mmCIF file of C-alpha atoms in Angstrom:
data_model
loop_
_atom_site.group_PDB
_atom_site.id
_atom_site.type_symbol
_atom_site.label_atom_id
_atom_site.label_comp_id
_atom_site.label_asym_id
_atom_site.label_seq_id
_atom_site.Cartn_x
_atom_site.Cartn_y
_atom_site.Cartn_z
ATOM 1 C CA LEU A 1 47.210 21.441 -1.656
ATOM 2 C CA MET A 2 43.645 22.919 -1.893
ATOM 3 C CA SER A 3 39.973 21.055 -1.348
ATOM 4 C CA LYS A 4 37.747 21.058 -4.289
ATOM 5 C CA ALA A 5 34.478 21.289 -2.213
ATOM 6 C CA THR A 6 35.180 24.067 -0.308
ATOM 7 C CA GLY A 7 37.906 25.908 -2.170
ATOM 8 C CA LYS A 8 40.296 26.540 0.865
ATOM 9 C CA PRO A 9 43.639 25.353 1.881
ATOM 10 C CA ILE A 10 44.126 21.725 3.129
ATOM 11 C CA MET A 11 44.949 21.506 6.778
ATOM 12 C CA SER A 12 46.976 19.329 8.870
ATOM 13 C CA ASN A 13 47.856 19.582 12.365
ATOM 14 C CA GLY A 14 46.856 23.780 11.814
ATOM 15 C CA GLU A 15 48.757 24.197 9.237
ATOM 16 C CA LYS A 16 48.325 24.419 5.855
ATOM 17 C CA VAL A 17 49.996 21.483 3.784
ATOM 18 C CA THR A 18 52.554 22.659 1.487
ATOM 19 C CA ALA A 19 55.887 21.669 -0.285
ATOM 20 C CA THR A 20 58.856 23.332 -1.458
ATOM 21 C CA LYS A 21 61.795 22.043 -3.957
ATOM 22 C CA LYS A 22 64.852 24.367 -4.454
ATOM 23 C CA PHE A 23 66.386 23.530 -8.093
ATOM 24 C CA THR A 24 68.668 24.801 -11.126
ATOM 25 C CA PRO A 25 67.927 24.323 -14.305
ATOM 26 C CA THR A 26 70.553 22.779 -16.574
ATOM 27 C CA GLU A 27 67.819 23.050 -19.806
ATOM 28 C CA LYS A 28 65.329 25.676 -20.134
ATOM 29 C CA ASP A 29 62.456 22.788 -20.249
ATOM 30 C CA GLY A 30 62.405 19.772 -17.550
ATOM 31 C CA SER A 31 60.490 19.079 -14.530
ATOM 32 C CA VAL A 32 60.290 18.282 -10.785
ATOM 33 C CA GLU A 33 58.960 16.447 -8.201
ATOM 34 C CA LEU A 34 56.877 17.719 -5.288
ATOM 35 C CA ILE A 35 56.142 15.277 -2.174
ATOM 36 C CA PHE A 36 53.379 16.555 0.230
ATOM 37 C CA SER A 37 53.295 14.649 3.622
ATOM 38 C CA PHE A 38 50.434 14.471 5.352
ATOM 39 C CA ASP A 39 47.390 12.220 7.174
ATOM 40 C CA GLY A 40 44.893 12.296 4.635
ATOM 41 C CA THR A 41 42.526 10.067 6.790
ATOM 42 C CA GLU A 42 40.262 12.336 7.282
ATOM 43 C CA LEU A 43 40.065 13.644 3.379
ATOM 44 C CA ARG A 44 38.779 10.261 2.374
ATOM 45 C CA GLY A 45 36.210 10.845 -0.656
ATOM 46 C CA GLU A 46 37.793 14.402 -1.050
ATOM 47 C CA THR A 47 39.405 15.332 -4.177
ATOM 48 C CA VAL A 48 42.419 17.409 -3.299
ATOM 49 C CA VAL A 49 43.915 19.732 -6.029
ATOM 50 C CA ALA A 50 47.828 20.790 -6.015
ATOM 51 C CA PHE A 51 48.347 24.750 -6.600
ATOM 52 C CA GLU A 52 52.024 25.256 -7.910
ATOM 53 C CA GLU A 53 53.903 28.685 -7.660
ATOM 54 C CA CYS A 54 57.562 28.776 -8.992
ATOM 55 C CA LYS A 55 59.669 31.484 -8.331
ATOM 56 C CA THR A 56 63.428 32.995 -8.645
ATOM 57 C CA THR A 57 65.064 35.159 -6.081
ATOM 58 C CA ASN A 58 61.463 35.351 -4.353
ATOM 59 C CA ILE A 59 59.560 36.614 -7.524
ATOM 60 C CA PRO A 60 56.670 35.219 -8.612
ATOM 61 C CA ILE A 61 57.276 34.166 -12.391
ATOM 62 C CA ALA A 62 54.822 30.951 -13.080
ATOM 63 C CA VAL A 63 51.537 29.843 -11.150
ATOM 64 C CA HIS A 64 49.442 27.104 -11.961
ATOM 65 C CA ALA A 65 46.066 27.059 -9.916
ATOM 66 C CA ASP A 66 43.268 25.611 -11.399
ATOM 67 C CA ILE A 67 40.475 24.109 -8.968
ATOM 68 C CA ASN A 68 38.860 22.092 -12.051
ATOM 69 C CA ASP A 69 42.328 20.754 -13.767
ATOM 70 C CA LYS A 70 41.727 17.002 -13.777
ATOM 71 C CA GLU A 71 45.656 17.019 -13.958
ATOM 72 C CA GLN A 72 46.617 18.782 -10.641
ATOM 73 C CA SER A 73 43.932 16.650 -8.769
ATOM 74 C CA VAL A 74 44.083 13.464 -6.792
ATOM 75 C CA ASN A 75 40.564 11.557 -5.753
ATOM 76 C CA ILE A 76 40.924 10.233 -2.157
ATOM 77 C CA PRO A 77 38.844 6.757 -2.474
ATOM 78 C CA LYS A 78 36.814 5.966 0.659
ATOM 79 C CA ILE A 79 34.448 2.941 1.453
ATOM 80 C CA GLU A 80 31.986 1.966 3.847
ATOM 81 C CA THR A 81 30.283 -1.405 4.949
ATOM 82 C CA GLU A 82 27.106 -2.682 6.100
ATOM 83 C CA ALA A 83 27.485 -6.333 6.694
ATOM 84 C CA ASN A 84 24.745 -8.742 7.135
ATOM 85 C CA LEU A 85 24.522 -12.393 8.447
ATOM 86 C CA SER A 86 22.497 -14.194 5.171
ATOM 87 C CA LYS A 87 19.376 -16.213 5.776
ATOM 88 C CA SER A 88 20.968 -19.330 5.830
ATOM 89 C CA ASP A 89 23.740 -18.245 8.492
ATOM 90 C CA LYS A 90 26.485 -19.677 6.700
ATOM 91 C CA VAL A 91 27.920 -16.216 5.131
ATOM 92 C CA VAL A 92 28.156 -12.477 6.018
ATOM 93 C CA GLU A 93 27.502 -10.522 3.153
ATOM 94 C CA ASP A 94 29.008 -7.169 3.172
ATOM 95 C CA LEU A 95 27.573 -4.289 1.111
ATOM 96 C CA VAL A 96 30.641 -2.060 0.108
ATOM 97 C CA THR A 97 30.032 1.501 -0.485
ATOM 98 C CA TYR A 98 32.984 3.724 -2.257
ATOM 99 C CA GLU A 99 33.526 7.197 -3.074
ATOM 100 C CA ASN A 100 35.752 8.878 -5.244
ATOM 101 C CA LEU A 101 37.317 6.015 -7.461
ATOM 102 C CA LYS A 102 39.122 6.601 -10.915
ATOM 103 C CA PRO A 103 38.467 4.728 -14.022
ATOM 104 C CA GLY A 104 39.856 1.341 -13.868
ATOM 105 C CA LYS A 105 40.002 -2.337 -12.400
ATOM 106 C CA TYR A 106 39.415 -3.109 -8.852
ATOM 107 C CA ILE A 107 39.080 -5.959 -6.131
ATOM 108 C CA MET A 108 37.706 -5.618 -2.973
ATOM 109 C CA ARG A 109 38.924 -8.178 -0.755
ATOM 110 C CA GLY A 110 37.004 -8.814 2.980
ATOM 111 C CA TYR A 111 37.523 -11.319 5.900
ATOM 112 C CA LEU A 112 36.033 -11.597 9.231
ATOM 113 C CA VAL A 113 37.588 -10.799 12.610
ATOM 114 C CA ASP A 114 36.250 -11.980 16.236
ATOM 115 C CA LYS A 115 35.417 -8.818 18.240
ATOM 116 C CA LYS A 116 36.626 -9.832 21.287
ATOM 117 C CA SER A 117 39.796 -11.732 20.516
ATOM 118 C CA GLU A 118 40.122 -9.427 17.523
ATOM 119 C CA LYS A 119 41.436 -12.581 15.459
ATOM 120 C CA THR A 120 40.966 -13.292 11.915
ATOM 121 C CA LEU A 121 38.563 -16.419 11.195
ATOM 122 C CA LYS A 122 39.987 -19.167 9.474
ATOM 123 C CA GLU A 123 38.662 -18.951 5.743
ATOM 124 C CA SER A 124 36.559 -16.213 6.029
ATOM 125 C CA GLN A 125 38.138 -14.601 3.116
ATOM 126 C CA GLY A 126 35.992 -13.181 0.048
ATOM 127 C CA GLU A 127 36.895 -10.504 -2.855
ATOM 128 C CA THR A 128 34.492 -9.147 -5.871
ATOM 129 C CA GLU A 129 36.689 -7.663 -9.114
ATOM 130 C CA PHE A 130 34.544 -4.748 -10.804
ATOM 131 C CA GLU A 131 35.326 -1.851 -13.146
ATOM 132 C CA ILE A 132 35.163 1.593 -13.691
ATOM 133 C CA LEU A 133 35.181 3.146 -17.210
ATOM 134 C CA GLU A 134 35.327 6.274 -18.513
ATOM 135 C CA GLY A 135 32.438 8.334 -18.264
ATOM 136 C CA ASP A 136 31.091 5.810 -15.361
ATOM 137 C CA GLU A 137 30.319 7.338 -11.887
ATOM 138 C CA THR A 138 32.701 7.084 -9.432
ATOM 139 C CA SER A 139 30.722 6.255 -6.558
ATOM 140 C CA GLY A 140 28.748 3.110 -6.212
ATOM 141 C CA GLU A 141 28.354 -0.298 -4.106
ATOM 142 C CA VAL A 142 29.598 -3.869 -4.705
ATOM 143 C CA THR A 143 28.687 -6.897 -2.189
ATOM 144 C CA VAL A 144 31.439 -9.336 -0.820
ATOM 145 C CA THR A 145 30.499 -12.594 0.497
ATOM 146 C CA LEU A 146 32.322 -14.088 3.318
ATOM 147 C CA PRO A 147 32.140 -17.436 4.142
ATOM 148 C CA VAL A 148 31.390 -18.331 8.079
ATOM 149 C CA LYS A 149 33.407 -21.828 9.160
ATOM 150 C CA GLU A 150 31.345 -24.009 11.557
ATOM 151 C CA ILE A 151 28.602 -21.228 12.577
ATOM 152 C CA LYS A 152 27.122 -23.523 15.472
ATOM 153 C CA LYS A 153 30.626 -23.202 17.246
ATOM 154 C CA LEU A 154 30.551 -19.767 17.198
ATOM 155 C CA GLY A 155 26.863 -18.703 19.117
ATOM 156 C CA GLY A 156 26.711 -15.179 20.659
ATOM 157 C CA TYR A 157 30.169 -14.068 18.346
ATOM 158 C CA GLU A 158 30.123 -10.339 17.166
ATOM 159 C CA LEU A 159 32.192 -10.734 13.885
ATOM 160 C CA VAL A 160 33.452 -7.640 12.030
ATOM 161 C CA ALA A 161 34.079 -6.943 8.839
ATOM 162 C CA PHE A 162 37.118 -5.945 7.199
ATOM 163 C CA GLU A 163 37.778 -4.576 3.286
ATOM 164 C CA GLU A 164 40.283 -3.949 1.456
ATOM 165 C CA LEU A 165 39.998 -1.807 -2.076
ATOM 166 C CA TYR A 166 42.937 -2.690 -4.649
ATOM 167 C CA TYR A 167 43.830 -1.031 -7.695
ATOM 168 C CA GLU A 168 45.070 -3.278 -10.581
ATOM 169 C CA CYS A 169 48.049 -1.613 -12.404
ATOM 170 C CA THR A 170 49.176 -2.821 -15.831
ATOM 171 C CA ASP A 171 52.618 -1.953 -16.634
ATOM 172 C CA GLU A 172 53.847 -1.058 -20.446
ATOM 173 C CA ASN A 173 55.074 -4.529 -20.538
ATOM 174 C CA GLY A 174 52.043 -6.070 -19.450
ATOM 175 C CA ASN A 175 52.556 -6.702 -16.086
ATOM 176 C CA VAL A 176 49.871 -6.875 -13.536
ATOM 177 C CA THR A 177 50.161 -5.381 -9.894
ATOM 178 C CA GLU A 178 47.630 -4.615 -7.124
ATOM 179 C CA GLU A 179 48.046 -1.097 -5.528
ATOM 180 C CA LEU A 180 46.105 -0.862 -2.235
ATOM 181 C CA VAL A 181 44.191 2.335 -2.494
ATOM 182 C CA CYS A 182 41.751 2.730 0.749
ATOM 183 C CA ASP A 183 40.571 0.166 3.898
ATOM 184 C CA HIS A 184 37.837 0.137 6.289
ATOM 185 C CA MET A 185 38.549 -1.768 9.307
ATOM 186 C CA ASP A 186 37.001 -0.205 12.824
ATOM 187 C CA ILE A 187 36.619 -2.922 15.004
ATOM 188 C CA GLU A 188 34.053 -0.381 16.760
ATOM 189 C CA ASP A 189 32.014 0.027 13.763
ATOM 190 C CA GLU A 190 28.557 -1.529 14.219
ATOM 191 C CA SER A 191 27.643 -1.379 10.715
ATOM 192 C CA GLN A 192 30.488 -3.783 10.039
ATOM 193 C CA THR A 193 29.330 -6.002 12.756
ATOM 194 C CA VAL A 194 27.037 -9.104 12.988
ATOM 195 C CA GLU A 195 25.953 -11.426 15.976
ATOM 196 C CA ILE A 196 25.949 -14.921 15.534
ATOM 197 C CA PRO A 197 22.727 -16.206 17.156
ATOM 198 C CA GLY A 198 23.298 -18.777 19.733
ATOM 199 C CA GLY A 199 25.186 -19.199 23.043
ATOM 200 C CA THR A 200 27.862 -17.066 24.836
ATOM 201 C CA PRO A 201 31.220 -16.993 23.455
#
C-alpha cells in the first residue's frame, strides 16, 4: 500500500503494509483477492493506493503501480467536530467537518456523553443526511443538532458530542443498508465539549 500524498509506502509498526496470495490458475483469465490488515487510525483523511506485482517462480511477469489510478485507490474518510451550546441553551449544535468522502448518500449521527461518568445522555441523539454527487467536493461540513433535556439539572456538567458517519448502500435488489465509515469519539477533545452554565455536577 502506498500513500498518494507522499508517494511512499504505508508503514504500520515500522513495517510496510503488504499482502501476498499464492494461486494456481485453472483458466487464462480470472481474479484473486488480497486482504491488507493494518491500523488505519492515523491514515484518516488520506488516500491509499494499492500496488500489485505478479510473479511466477519469483520472476515478475506483470506490475500495476499507478499512483493516480482511481481503481487502485481507497479514500479513508476523516471527521472532526466543533460543538457549541445554542443561544437558547436547549440544544448543542455540532459542526462536523468531513474529508475524503466518495460520492453517495451519507448520514451523520451524533449524541451527547457526560464527560465525568462517560454515560450517554438520554434523548440527546440527532442526525443530518447529505449527499455528495459525482464531481462535488469530497470535503465539507454539516451541522448536527443534539437536544439537551432538562438542562437546568445539568448546570456545571461537561457534555461531549460523539459523531458517527454512515454511508447508505443500495444493492441490486433495491435493499438499503448503512455502513459505518468513520467516527469521532474522543472524550478528551475540547472542541467536542460544551460546559452547561450553572452549578456543580
